[in-house]
PDB file of C-alpha atoms in Angstrom:
ATOM      1  CA  UNK A   1      33.903  13.997 -18.440  1.00 68.00           C
ATOM      2  CA  UNK A   2      32.260  17.443 -18.511  1.00 74.00           C
ATOM      3  CA  UNK A   3      34.647  20.406 -18.517  1.00 80.00           C
ATOM      4  CA  UNK A   4      32.849  21.925 -15.491  1.00 88.00           C
ATOM      5  CA  UNK A   5      31.281  20.576 -12.292  1.00 95.00           C
ATOM      6  CA  UNK A   6      28.062  18.620 -12.670  1.00 96.00           C
ATOM      7  CA  UNK A   7      25.320  20.695 -11.021  1.00 97.00           C
ATOM      8  CA  UNK A   8      23.036  18.610  -8.832  1.00 97.00           C
ATOM      9  CA  UNK A   9      19.772  20.328  -7.857  1.00 96.00           C
ATOM     10  CA  UNK A  10      17.870  19.584  -4.678  1.00 95.00           C
ATOM     11  CA  UNK A  11      15.370  21.047  -2.246  1.00 90.00           C
ATOM     12  CA  UNK A  12      16.854  22.737   0.807  1.00 90.00           C
ATOM     13  CA  UNK A  13      15.173  20.569   3.460  1.00 90.00           C
ATOM     14  CA  UNK A  14      17.485  18.484   5.682  1.00 93.00           C
ATOM     15  CA  UNK A  15      16.199  15.202   4.225  1.00 93.00           C
ATOM     16  CA  UNK A  16      16.506  16.418   0.629  1.00 93.00           C
ATOM     17  CA  UNK A  17      20.066  17.572   1.298  1.00 95.00           C
ATOM     18  CA  UNK A  18      20.929  14.181   2.823  1.00 96.00           C
ATOM     19  CA  UNK A  19      19.570  12.481  -0.308  1.00 96.00           C
ATOM     20  CA  UNK A  20      21.559  14.846  -2.540  1.00 97.00           C
ATOM     21  CA  UNK A  21      24.745  14.014  -0.658  1.00 97.00           C
ATOM     22  CA  UNK A  22      24.044  10.307  -1.073  1.00 97.00           C
ATOM     23  CA  UNK A  23      23.573  10.780  -4.811  1.00 98.00           C
ATOM     24  CA  UNK A  24      26.753  12.866  -5.045  1.00 98.00           C
ATOM     25  CA  UNK A  25      28.786  10.297  -3.107  1.00 98.00           C
ATOM     26  CA  UNK A  26      27.581   7.469  -5.352  1.00 98.00           C
ATOM     27  CA  UNK A  27      28.335   9.465  -8.489  1.00 97.00           C
ATOM     28  CA  UNK A  28      31.832  10.325  -7.279  1.00 96.00           C
ATOM     29  CA  UNK A  29      32.480   6.687  -6.363  1.00 97.00           C
ATOM     30  CA  UNK A  30      31.463   5.678  -9.901  1.00 97.00           C
ATOM     31  CA  UNK A  31      33.382   8.579 -11.519  1.00 97.00           C
ATOM     32  CA  UNK A  32      36.348   9.557  -9.273  1.00 96.00           C
ATOM     33  CA  UNK A  33      37.378  12.404 -11.589  1.00 94.00           C
ATOM     34  CA  UNK A  34      33.925  13.964 -11.712  1.00 95.00           C
ATOM     35  CA  UNK A  35      33.413  17.276  -9.903  1.00 96.00           C
ATOM     36  CA  UNK A  36      29.901  17.781  -8.521  1.00 96.00           C
ATOM     37  CA  UNK A  37      28.281  20.923  -7.150  1.00 97.00           C
ATOM     38  CA  UNK A  38      25.118  20.685  -5.046  1.00 97.00           C
ATOM     39  CA  UNK A  39      22.648  23.475  -5.885  1.00 96.00           C
ATOM     40  CA  UNK A  40      19.822  23.887  -3.313  1.00 93.00           C
ATOM     41  CA  UNK A  41      16.481  25.502  -4.132  1.00 87.00           C
ATOM     42  CA  UNK A  42      13.633  26.520  -1.850  1.00 70.00           C
ATOM     43  CA  UNK A  43      10.639  24.576  -3.172  1.00 61.00           C
ATOM     44  CA  UNK A  44       7.106  25.955  -3.067  1.00 63.00           C
ATOM     45  CA  UNK A  45       6.058  22.976  -0.977  1.00 55.00           C
ATOM     46  CA  UNK A  46       8.490  24.067   1.735  1.00 57.00           C
ATOM     47  CA  UNK A  47       7.146  27.626   1.796  1.00 54.00           C
ATOM     48  CA  UNK A  48       3.522  26.806   2.684  1.00 59.00           C
ATOM     49  CA  UNK A  49       3.101  24.710   5.827  1.00 56.00           C
ATOM     50  CA  UNK A  50      -0.442  25.440   7.008  1.00 55.00           C
ATOM     51  CA  UNK A  51      -2.461  23.726   4.265  1.00 58.00           C
ATOM     52  CA  UNK A  52      -2.482  20.260   2.667  1.00 57.00           C
ATOM     53  CA  UNK A  53      -0.453  20.074  -0.539  1.00 54.00           C
ATOM     54  CA  UNK A  54      -3.482  18.759  -2.406  1.00 57.00           C
ATOM     55  CA  UNK A  55      -5.235  22.097  -1.818  1.00 56.00           C
ATOM     56  CA  UNK A  56      -2.432  24.290  -3.121  1.00 51.00           C
ATOM     57  CA  UNK A  57      -0.943  22.467  -6.109  1.00 53.00           C
ATOM     58  CA  UNK A  58      -0.082  18.898  -5.117  1.00 54.00           C
ATOM     59  CA  UNK A  59       3.239  17.161  -5.664  1.00 58.00           C
ATOM     60  CA  UNK A  60       4.256  19.682  -8.332  1.00 64.00           C
ATOM     61  CA  UNK A  61       5.097  22.020  -5.445  1.00 64.00           C
ATOM     62  CA  UNK A  62       8.088  19.780  -4.680  1.00 63.00           C
ATOM     63  CA  UNK A  63       9.381  19.709  -8.248  1.00 84.00           C
ATOM     64  CA  UNK A  64       8.424  22.829 -10.210  1.00 84.00           C
ATOM     65  CA  UNK A  65      11.409  24.989  -9.219  1.00 87.00           C
ATOM     66  CA  UNK A  66      13.863  22.188  -9.954  1.00 92.00           C
ATOM     67  CA  UNK A  67      12.061  21.426 -13.228  1.00 92.00           C
ATOM     68  CA  UNK A  68      12.428  25.053 -14.305  1.00 91.00           C
ATOM     69  CA  UNK A  69      16.118  25.127 -13.420  1.00 92.00           C
ATOM     70  CA  UNK A  70      16.713  21.812 -15.160  1.00 95.00           C
ATOM     71  CA  UNK A  71      14.962  22.861 -18.367  1.00 94.00           C
ATOM     72  CA  UNK A  72      16.762  26.223 -18.340  1.00 94.00           C
ATOM     73  CA  UNK A  73      20.134  24.487 -18.059  1.00 95.00           C
ATOM     74  CA  UNK A  74      20.924  25.975 -14.637  1.00 93.00           C
ATOM     75  CA  UNK A  75      21.327  22.484 -13.155  1.00 96.00           C
ATOM     76  CA  UNK A  76      22.199  19.188 -14.855  1.00 97.00           C
ATOM     77  CA  UNK A  77      20.222  16.776 -12.688  1.00 96.00           C
ATOM     78  CA  UNK A  78      17.688  16.859  -9.873  1.00 96.00           C
ATOM     79  CA  UNK A  79      17.380  14.537  -6.907  1.00 96.00           C
ATOM     80  CA  UNK A  80      13.929  13.754  -5.496  1.00 94.00           C
ATOM     81  CA  UNK A  81      12.178  11.474  -3.050  1.00 94.00           C
ATOM     82  CA  UNK A  82      10.520   9.245  -5.637  1.00 95.00           C
ATOM     83  CA  UNK A  83       7.172   9.298  -3.826  1.00 93.00           C
ATOM     84  CA  UNK A  84       7.067  13.094  -4.192  1.00 89.00           C
ATOM     85  CA  UNK A  85       7.447  13.117  -7.992  1.00 92.00           C
ATOM     86  CA  UNK A  86       4.110  13.627  -9.741  1.00 90.00           C
ATOM     87  CA  UNK A  87       3.017  10.809 -12.013  1.00 91.00           C
ATOM     88  CA  UNK A  88       2.878  12.778 -15.268  1.00 90.00           C
ATOM     89  CA  UNK A  89       6.192  14.490 -15.971  1.00 91.00           C
ATOM     90  CA  UNK A  90       7.329  16.824 -18.775  1.00 93.00           C
ATOM     91  CA  UNK A  91       8.508  14.891 -21.819  1.00 95.00           C
ATOM     92  CA  UNK A  92      11.784  16.832 -21.675  1.00 97.00           C
ATOM     93  CA  UNK A  93      12.652  15.328 -18.273  1.00 97.00           C
ATOM     94  CA  UNK A  94      13.465  11.668 -17.583  1.00 97.00           C
ATOM     95  CA  UNK A  95      14.068   9.590 -14.453  1.00 97.00           C
ATOM     96  CA  UNK A  96      17.511   8.343 -15.387  1.00 97.00           C
ATOM     97  CA  UNK A  97      18.512   6.532 -12.211  1.00 98.00           C
ATOM     98  CA  UNK A  98      17.000   5.170  -9.006  1.00 98.00           C
ATOM     99  CA  UNK A  99      19.280   4.578  -6.038  1.00 98.00           C
ATOM    100  CA  UNK A 100      18.995   1.341  -4.033  1.00 98.00           C
ATOM    101  CA  UNK A 101      15.652   1.492  -2.282  1.00 98.00           C
ATOM    102  CA  UNK A 102      15.792   1.931   1.479  1.00 97.00           C
ATOM    103  CA  UNK A 103      13.298   0.769   4.112  1.00 97.00           C
ATOM    104  CA  UNK A 104       9.794   1.122   2.625  1.00 98.00           C
ATOM    105  CA  UNK A 105       7.942   1.043   5.941  1.00 97.00           C
ATOM    106  CA  UNK A 106       6.012   3.759   7.727  1.00 97.00           C
ATOM    107  CA  UNK A 107       6.897   4.356  11.365  1.00 97.00           C
ATOM    108  CA  UNK A 108       4.204   5.107  13.933  1.00 96.00           C
ATOM    109  CA  UNK A 109       5.439   7.607  16.518  1.00 94.00           C
ATOM    110  CA  UNK A 110       3.373   7.999  19.685  1.00 93.00           C
ATOM    111  CA  UNK A 111       3.507  11.051  21.944  1.00 87.00           C
ATOM    112  CA  UNK A 112       3.288   8.655  24.882  1.00 70.00           C
ATOM    113  CA  UNK A 113       6.209   6.322  24.193  1.00 56.00           C
ATOM    114  CA  UNK A 114       4.950   3.521  26.450  1.00 48.00           C
ATOM    115  CA  UNK A 115       1.505   1.947  26.385  1.00 49.00           C
ATOM    116  CA  UNK A 116       0.387   0.603  29.752  1.00 52.00           C
ATOM    117  CA  UNK A 117      -1.873  -1.977  28.093  1.00 55.00           C
ATOM    118  CA  UNK A 118       1.051  -3.661  26.335  1.00 57.00           C
ATOM    119  CA  UNK A 119      -0.401  -2.968  22.895  1.00 66.00           C
ATOM    120  CA  UNK A 120       1.572  -1.943  19.830  1.00 70.00           C
ATOM    121  CA  UNK A 121       0.946  -0.174  16.540  1.00 84.00           C
ATOM    122  CA  UNK A 122      -2.311   1.703  16.042  1.00 91.00           C
ATOM    123  CA  UNK A 123      -3.926  -0.503  18.686  1.00 90.00           C
ATOM    124  CA  UNK A 124      -1.812   1.348  21.271  1.00 88.00           C
ATOM    125  CA  UNK A 125      -3.615   4.618  20.576  1.00 92.00           C
ATOM    126  CA  UNK A 126      -6.299   5.626  23.084  1.00 91.00           C
ATOM    127  CA  UNK A 127      -9.910   5.890  21.885  1.00 94.00           C
ATOM    128  CA  UNK A 128     -10.456   9.048  19.825  1.00 96.00           C
ATOM    129  CA  UNK A 129      -6.739   9.670  19.425  1.00 96.00           C
ATOM    130  CA  UNK A 130      -5.540  12.450  17.121  1.00 97.00           C
ATOM    131  CA  UNK A 131      -3.238  11.301  14.313  1.00 97.00           C
ATOM    132  CA  UNK A 132      -1.145  14.021  12.690  1.00 96.00           C
ATOM    133  CA  UNK A 133      -0.585  13.669   8.940  1.00 95.00           C
ATOM    134  CA  UNK A 134      -1.155  15.530   5.677  1.00 90.00           C
ATOM    135  CA  UNK A 135      -1.014  12.427   3.463  1.00 93.00           C
ATOM    136  CA  UNK A 136      -4.396  11.173   2.119  1.00 94.00           C
ATOM    137  CA  UNK A 137      -3.046   7.603   2.063  1.00 96.00           C
ATOM    138  CA  UNK A 138      -1.927   7.653   5.689  1.00 97.00           C
ATOM    139  CA  UNK A 139      -5.128   9.359   6.805  1.00 97.00           C
ATOM    140  CA  UNK A 140      -7.399   6.886   5.005  1.00 97.00           C
ATOM    141  CA  UNK A 141      -5.348   3.882   6.094  1.00 97.00           C
ATOM    142  CA  UNK A 142      -5.379   5.040   9.718  1.00 97.00           C
ATOM    143  CA  UNK A 143      -9.129   5.692   9.685  1.00 98.00           C
ATOM    144  CA  UNK A 144      -9.748   2.295   8.103  1.00 97.00           C
ATOM    145  CA  UNK A 145      -7.851   0.625  10.949  1.00 96.00           C
ATOM    146  CA  UNK A 146      -9.101   2.986  13.670  1.00 97.00           C
ATOM    147  CA  UNK A 147     -12.319   4.763  12.633  1.00 97.00           C
ATOM    148  CA  UNK A 148     -12.602   6.227  16.134  1.00 97.00           C
ATOM    149  CA  UNK A 149      -9.485   8.335  15.607  1.00 97.00           C
ATOM    150  CA  UNK A 150      -9.315  11.882  14.256  1.00 97.00           C
ATOM    151  CA  UNK A 151      -6.911  13.239  11.634  1.00 97.00           C
ATOM    152  CA  UNK A 152      -5.186  16.572  12.257  1.00 96.00           C
ATOM    153  CA  UNK A 153      -3.027  18.376   9.708  1.00 93.00           C
ATOM    154  CA  UNK A 154       0.735  17.906  10.128  1.00 90.00           C
ATOM    155  CA  UNK A 155       3.022  19.577   7.580  1.00 79.00           C
ATOM    156  CA  UNK A 156       6.745  20.296   7.717  1.00 82.00           C
ATOM    157  CA  UNK A 157       9.986  18.384   7.818  1.00 86.00           C
ATOM    158  CA  UNK A 158      10.673  15.524  10.212  1.00 90.00           C
ATOM    159  CA  UNK A 159      11.917  17.766  13.028  1.00 90.00           C
ATOM    160  CA  UNK A 160       8.899  20.055  12.694  1.00 90.00           C
ATOM    161  CA  UNK A 161       6.433  17.194  12.850  1.00 92.00           C
ATOM    162  CA  UNK A 162       8.157  15.596  15.825  1.00 92.00           C
ATOM    163  CA  UNK A 163       8.108  18.993  17.524  1.00 93.00           C
ATOM    164  CA  UNK A 164       4.363  19.329  16.919  1.00 93.00           C
ATOM    165  CA  UNK A 165       3.855  15.864  18.364  1.00 94.00           C
ATOM    166  CA  UNK A 166       5.915  16.693  21.450  1.00 93.00           C
ATOM    167  CA  UNK A 167       3.914  19.910  21.881  1.00 94.00           C
ATOM    168  CA  UNK A 168       0.716  17.866  22.112  1.00 93.00           C
ATOM    169  CA  UNK A 169      -0.867  18.867  18.793  1.00 95.00           C
ATOM    170  CA  UNK A 170      -1.530  15.157  18.159  1.00 96.00           C
ATOM    171  CA  UNK A 171      -1.249  11.836  19.938  1.00 94.00           C
ATOM    172  CA  UNK A 172       0.642  10.120  17.103  1.00 95.00           C
ATOM    173  CA  UNK A 173       2.126  10.723  13.687  1.00 96.00           C
ATOM    174  CA  UNK A 174       3.456   8.616  10.829  1.00 97.00           C
ATOM    175  CA  UNK A 175       6.868   9.067   9.218  1.00 96.00           C
ATOM    176  CA  UNK A 176       8.819   7.225   6.535  1.00 96.00           C
ATOM    177  CA  UNK A 177      11.440   4.886   7.970  1.00 97.00           C
ATOM    178  CA  UNK A 178      13.783   5.689   5.073  1.00 97.00           C
ATOM    179  CA  UNK A 179      13.687   9.402   5.849  1.00 95.00           C
ATOM    180  CA  UNK A 180      14.406   8.813   9.525  1.00 96.00           C
ATOM    181  CA  UNK A 181      17.300   6.540   8.630  1.00 96.00           C
ATOM    182  CA  UNK A 182      18.814   9.052   6.201  1.00 95.00           C
ATOM    183  CA  UNK A 183      18.644  11.716   8.911  1.00 94.00           C
ATOM    184  CA  UNK A 184      20.255   9.446  11.485  1.00 93.00           C
ATOM    185  CA  UNK A 185      17.036   9.356  13.526  1.00 90.00           C
ATOM    186  CA  UNK A 186      16.925   5.611  14.102  1.00 85.00           C
ATOM    187  CA  UNK A 187      15.156   4.093  17.080  1.00 86.00           C
ATOM    188  CA  UNK A 188      12.169   6.438  16.840  1.00 90.00           C
ATOM    189  CA  UNK A 189       8.688   4.930  16.907  1.00 91.00           C
ATOM    190  CA  UNK A 190       7.454   1.533  15.739  1.00 93.00           C
ATOM    191  CA  UNK A 191       7.846   0.384  12.110  1.00 95.00           C
ATOM    192  CA  UNK A 192       4.607  -0.990  10.662  1.00 96.00           C
ATOM    193  CA  UNK A 193       4.535  -4.269   8.718  1.00 95.00           C
ATOM    194  CA  UNK A 194       4.538  -3.202   5.043  1.00 95.00           C
ATOM    195  CA  UNK A 195       2.222  -6.051   4.062  1.00 92.00           C
ATOM    196  CA  UNK A 196      -0.399  -4.964   6.611  1.00 93.00           C
ATOM    197  CA  UNK A 197       0.258  -1.240   6.220  1.00 96.00           C
ATOM    198  CA  UNK A 198       1.241  -0.697   2.592  1.00 97.00           C
ATOM    199  CA  UNK A 199       3.539   2.288   1.926  1.00 97.00           C
ATOM    200  CA  UNK A 200       3.177   5.048  -0.634  1.00 96.00           C
ATOM    201  CA  UNK A 201       4.179   4.227  -4.221  1.00 96.00           C
ATOM    202  CA  UNK A 202       7.885   4.966  -4.531  1.00 97.00           C
ATOM    203  CA  UNK A 203       8.463   5.245  -0.779  1.00 97.00           C
ATOM    204  CA  UNK A 204      12.091   4.727   0.222  1.00 97.00           C
ATOM    205  CA  UNK A 205      13.433   5.324  -3.303  1.00 98.00           C
ATOM    206  CA  UNK A 206      15.547   8.265  -4.499  1.00 98.00           C
ATOM    207  CA  UNK A 207      14.962   9.261  -8.128  1.00 97.00           C
ATOM    208  CA  UNK A 208      17.447  11.232 -10.227  1.00 98.00           C
ATOM    209  CA  UNK A 209      16.106  13.187 -13.170  1.00 97.00           C
ATOM    210  CA  UNK A 210      17.998  14.659 -16.118  1.00 97.00           C
ATOM    211  CA  UNK A 211      17.072  16.408 -19.318  1.00 98.00           C
ATOM    212  CA  UNK A 212      15.910  13.688 -21.686  1.00 97.00           C
ATOM    213  CA  UNK A 213      18.261  14.864 -24.473  1.00 97.00           C
ATOM    214  CA  UNK A 214      21.323  15.377 -22.267  1.00 96.00           C
ATOM    215  CA  UNK A 215      23.126  12.186 -23.307  1.00 96.00           C
ATOM    216  CA  UNK A 216      26.356  13.034 -21.465  1.00 95.00           C
ATOM    217  CA  UNK A 217      24.709  13.508 -18.079  1.00 96.00           C
ATOM    218  CA  UNK A 218      22.369  10.567 -18.572  1.00 97.00           C
ATOM    219  CA  UNK A 219      25.317   8.270 -19.290  1.00 96.00           C
ATOM    220  CA  UNK A 220      27.129   9.467 -16.173  1.00 97.00           C
ATOM    221  CA  UNK A 221      24.071   9.013 -13.954  1.00 97.00           C
ATOM    222  CA  UNK A 222      23.170   5.620 -15.424  1.00 97.00           C
ATOM    223  CA  UNK A 223      26.269   4.201 -13.720  1.00 98.00           C
ATOM    224  CA  UNK A 224      24.560   4.451 -10.322  1.00 98.00           C
ATOM    225  CA  UNK A 225      21.143   3.161 -11.388  1.00 98.00           C
ATOM    226  CA  UNK A 226      19.953   0.230  -9.279  1.00 98.00           C
ATOM    227  CA  UNK A 227      17.998  -1.978 -11.660  1.00 97.00           C
ATOM    228  CA  UNK A 228      15.697  -3.759  -9.166  1.00 97.00           C
ATOM    229  CA  UNK A 229      14.742  -0.485  -7.470  1.00 98.00           C
ATOM    230  CA  UNK A 230      14.172   1.184 -10.834  1.00 98.00           C
ATOM    231  CA  UNK A 231      11.909  -1.607 -12.097  1.00 97.00           C
ATOM    232  CA  UNK A 232       9.905  -1.541  -8.860  1.00 97.00           C
ATOM    233  CA  UNK A 233       9.456   2.221  -9.129  1.00 98.00           C
ATOM    234  CA  UNK A 234       8.410   1.914 -12.771  1.00 97.00           C
ATOM    235  CA  UNK A 235       5.743  -0.606 -11.783  1.00 98.00           C
ATOM    236  CA  UNK A 236       4.349   1.563  -9.004  1.00 97.00           C
ATOM    237  CA  UNK A 237       4.355   4.709 -11.130  1.00 97.00           C
ATOM    238  CA  UNK A 238       2.738   2.750 -13.953  1.00 97.00           C
ATOM    239  CA  UNK A 239      -0.033   1.761 -11.559  1.00 97.00           C
ATOM    240  CA  UNK A 240      -0.548   5.384 -10.529  1.00 96.00           C
ATOM    241  CA  UNK A 241      -0.800   6.454 -14.160  1.00 96.00           C
ATOM    242  CA  UNK A 242      -3.290   3.695 -15.004  1.00 97.00           C
ATOM    243  CA  UNK A 243      -5.464   4.493 -11.986  1.00 97.00           C
ATOM    244  CA  UNK A 244      -5.673   8.157 -12.911  1.00 94.00           C
ATOM    245  CA  UNK A 245      -5.404   9.270  -9.306  1.00 86.00           C
ATOM    246  CA  UNK A 246      -4.605  12.737  -8.044  1.00 82.00           C
ATOM    247  CA  UNK A 247      -3.243  14.245  -4.836  1.00 80.00           C
ATOM    248  CA  UNK A 248      -6.559  13.544  -3.088  1.00 84.00           C
ATOM    249  CA  UNK A 249      -6.618   9.842  -4.104  1.00 92.00           C
ATOM    250  CA  UNK A 250      -5.605   7.504  -1.265  1.00 96.00           C
ATOM    251  CA  UNK A 251      -3.489   4.701  -2.721  1.00 97.00           C
ATOM    252  CA  UNK A 252      -0.854   2.420  -1.210  1.00 97.00           C
ATOM    253  CA  UNK A 253       1.416   0.104  -3.181  1.00 98.00           C
ATOM    254  CA  UNK A 254       4.484  -2.076  -2.833  1.00 98.00           C
ATOM    255  CA  UNK A 255       6.508  -4.107  -5.322  1.00 98.00           C
ATOM    256  CA  UNK A 256       8.327  -7.286  -4.296  1.00 97.00           C
ATOM    257  CA  UNK A 257      10.873  -9.147  -6.399  1.00 95.00           C
ATOM    258  CA  UNK A 258      10.468 -12.848  -7.131  1.00 88.00           C
ATOM    259  CA  UNK A 259      11.994 -15.278  -9.627  1.00 86.00           C
ATOM    260  CA  UNK A 260      12.088 -13.253 -12.847  1.00 90.00           C
ATOM    261  CA  UNK A 261       8.879 -11.506 -11.820  1.00 96.00           C
ATOM    262  CA  UNK A 262       7.552  -8.570  -9.846  1.00 98.00           C
ATOM    263  CA  UNK A 263       4.672  -8.905  -7.405  1.00 98.00           C
ATOM    264  CA  UNK A 264       2.816  -5.599  -7.186  1.00 98.00           C
ATOM    265  CA  UNK A 265       0.430  -5.222  -4.251  1.00 98.00           C
ATOM    266  CA  UNK A 266      -1.899  -2.254  -3.934  1.00 98.00           C
ATOM    267  CA  UNK A 267      -4.824  -0.929  -1.934  1.00 98.00           C
ATOM    268  CA  UNK A 268      -7.275   1.856  -2.732  1.00 98.00           C
ATOM    269  CA  UNK A 269      -9.274   3.656  -0.057  1.00 98.00           C
ATOM    270  CA  UNK A 270     -12.097   6.093   0.262  1.00 97.00           C
ATOM    271  CA  UNK A 271     -10.737   9.266   1.913  1.00 96.00           C
ATOM    272  CA  UNK A 272     -12.713   8.578   5.096  1.00 97.00           C
ATOM    273  CA  UNK A 273     -11.199   5.097   5.373  1.00 97.00           C
ATOM    274  CA  UNK A 274     -14.596   3.392   5.323  1.00 98.00           C
ATOM    275  CA  UNK A 275     -13.842   1.412   2.146  1.00 98.00           C
ATOM    276  CA  UNK A 276     -10.723  -0.478   1.086  1.00 98.00           C
ATOM    277  CA  UNK A 277     -10.002  -2.512  -2.054  1.00 98.00           C
ATOM    278  CA  UNK A 278      -6.921  -4.758  -2.263  1.00 98.00           C
ATOM    279  CA  UNK A 279      -5.264  -6.464  -5.202  1.00 98.00           C
ATOM    280  CA  UNK A 280      -1.997  -8.042  -6.317  1.00 98.00           C
ATOM    281  CA  UNK A 281      -0.529  -9.171  -9.616  1.00 98.00           C
ATOM    282  CA  UNK A 282       2.714 -10.754 -10.835  1.00 97.00           C
ATOM    283  CA  UNK A 283       4.348  -9.800 -14.116  1.00 97.00           C
ATOM    284  CA  UNK A 284       7.848  -9.593 -15.656  1.00 96.00           C
ATOM    285  CA  UNK A 285      10.030  -6.569 -14.804  1.00 94.00           C
ATOM    286  CA  UNK A 286       9.586  -3.835 -17.357  1.00 92.00           C
ATOM    287  CA  UNK A 287       6.165  -5.067 -18.509  1.00 96.00           C
ATOM    288  CA  UNK A 288       4.126  -1.845 -18.832  1.00 96.00           C
ATOM    289  CA  UNK A 289       0.834  -3.736 -19.068  1.00 98.00           C
ATOM    290  CA  UNK A 290       1.164  -5.454 -15.688  1.00 98.00           C
ATOM    291  CA  UNK A 291       0.368  -2.317 -13.668  1.00 98.00           C
ATOM    292  CA  UNK A 292      -2.440  -1.480 -16.112  1.00 98.00           C
ATOM    293  CA  UNK A 293      -4.062  -4.881 -15.547  1.00 98.00           C
ATOM    294  CA  UNK A 294      -3.839  -4.462 -11.774  1.00 98.00           C
ATOM    295  CA  UNK A 295      -5.364  -0.982 -12.013  1.00 98.00           C
ATOM    296  CA  UNK A 296      -8.331  -2.377 -13.949  1.00 98.00           C
ATOM    297  CA  UNK A 297      -8.723  -5.173 -11.411  1.00 98.00           C
ATOM    298  CA  UNK A 298      -8.777  -2.706  -8.527  1.00 98.00           C
ATOM    299  CA  UNK A 299     -11.130  -0.226 -10.172  1.00 98.00           C
ATOM    300  CA  UNK A 300     -13.526  -2.974 -11.259  1.00 97.00           C
ATOM    301  CA  UNK A 301     -13.764  -4.133  -7.645  1.00 98.00           C
ATOM    302  CA  UNK A 302     -13.981  -0.647  -6.131  1.00 98.00           C
ATOM    303  CA  UNK A 303     -17.275   0.711  -4.756  1.00 97.00           C
ATOM    304  CA  UNK A 304     -18.362   4.194  -5.908  1.00 97.00           C
ATOM    305  CA  UNK A 305     -16.959   5.797  -2.737  1.00 97.00           C
ATOM    306  CA  UNK A 306     -13.485   4.706  -3.863  1.00 97.00           C
ATOM    307  CA  UNK A 307     -13.902   4.727  -7.643  1.00 96.00           C
ATOM    308  CA  UNK A 308     -14.940   8.385  -7.782  1.00 95.00           C
ATOM    309  CA  UNK A 309     -11.455   9.445  -6.670  1.00 94.00           C
ATOM    310  CA  UNK A 310      -9.739   7.790  -9.634  1.00 95.00           C
ATOM    311  CA  UNK A 311     -10.080   8.635 -13.329  1.00 91.00           C
ATOM    312  CA  UNK A 312      -8.469   5.476 -14.764  1.00 83.00           C
TER     313      UNK A 312
END
């Protein structure tokens, strides 16, 4: 055991703090004598709320402060929503553990809770409805399903976005079911079928990063690694890397576990939702070439309007 508390870094947002407490509780259950200190940081992504992340630095705005603290030795590990961790990471930092993956689904939240026509999902939205989101994947997926709708920018934590919806800034928004569950906000909105409405790569998973050469901390954290969730995240991140996407590239993906194999499903979109390319591939857990083969399959089938947003 370390001779001082293990310093666990996290963003300050309510959801990030809930995830940090989950990681701390699991670590303390695995190591009852281990003292853990939660160290919050205000991330750049939380400071700017009026522009899409892709315009001001992308996913790195969620991680750069924690990366700097981790590399400087001011914290020993960092807890992230796996979907917010950029694909290419510093060699000095490693995802050491992935907690058991929660609900992967997106939840559609309507400003008008009841639909008089008896419809559900995106079909319940009125013609020309405004959908609030800042995620290219959600925007493209929504426009593919409902090209009559309009996308309006929604940034902020869950409470902020729900407040904007209530204030009438949009007719609907999309939130991660896992985030709502971790905040105790169950019963809100309608979960969307993940096979019809694929989630973001890594959605629902909590990733814990350590310094790659910090063997002591890595050994401690490895005790709470959930193997199936970790292998699924590796597959989805491998697909992202092989596609060569960026923060403007709309991609959805989901890994399912079968008999000694992973089934990775994915869809690529044009940002306006007009084009969609789907694919799926099975391969053994830990096979780094499986996601690469699926990426090639998707890009080979993609029209120029989709292909131009990926560099793979």
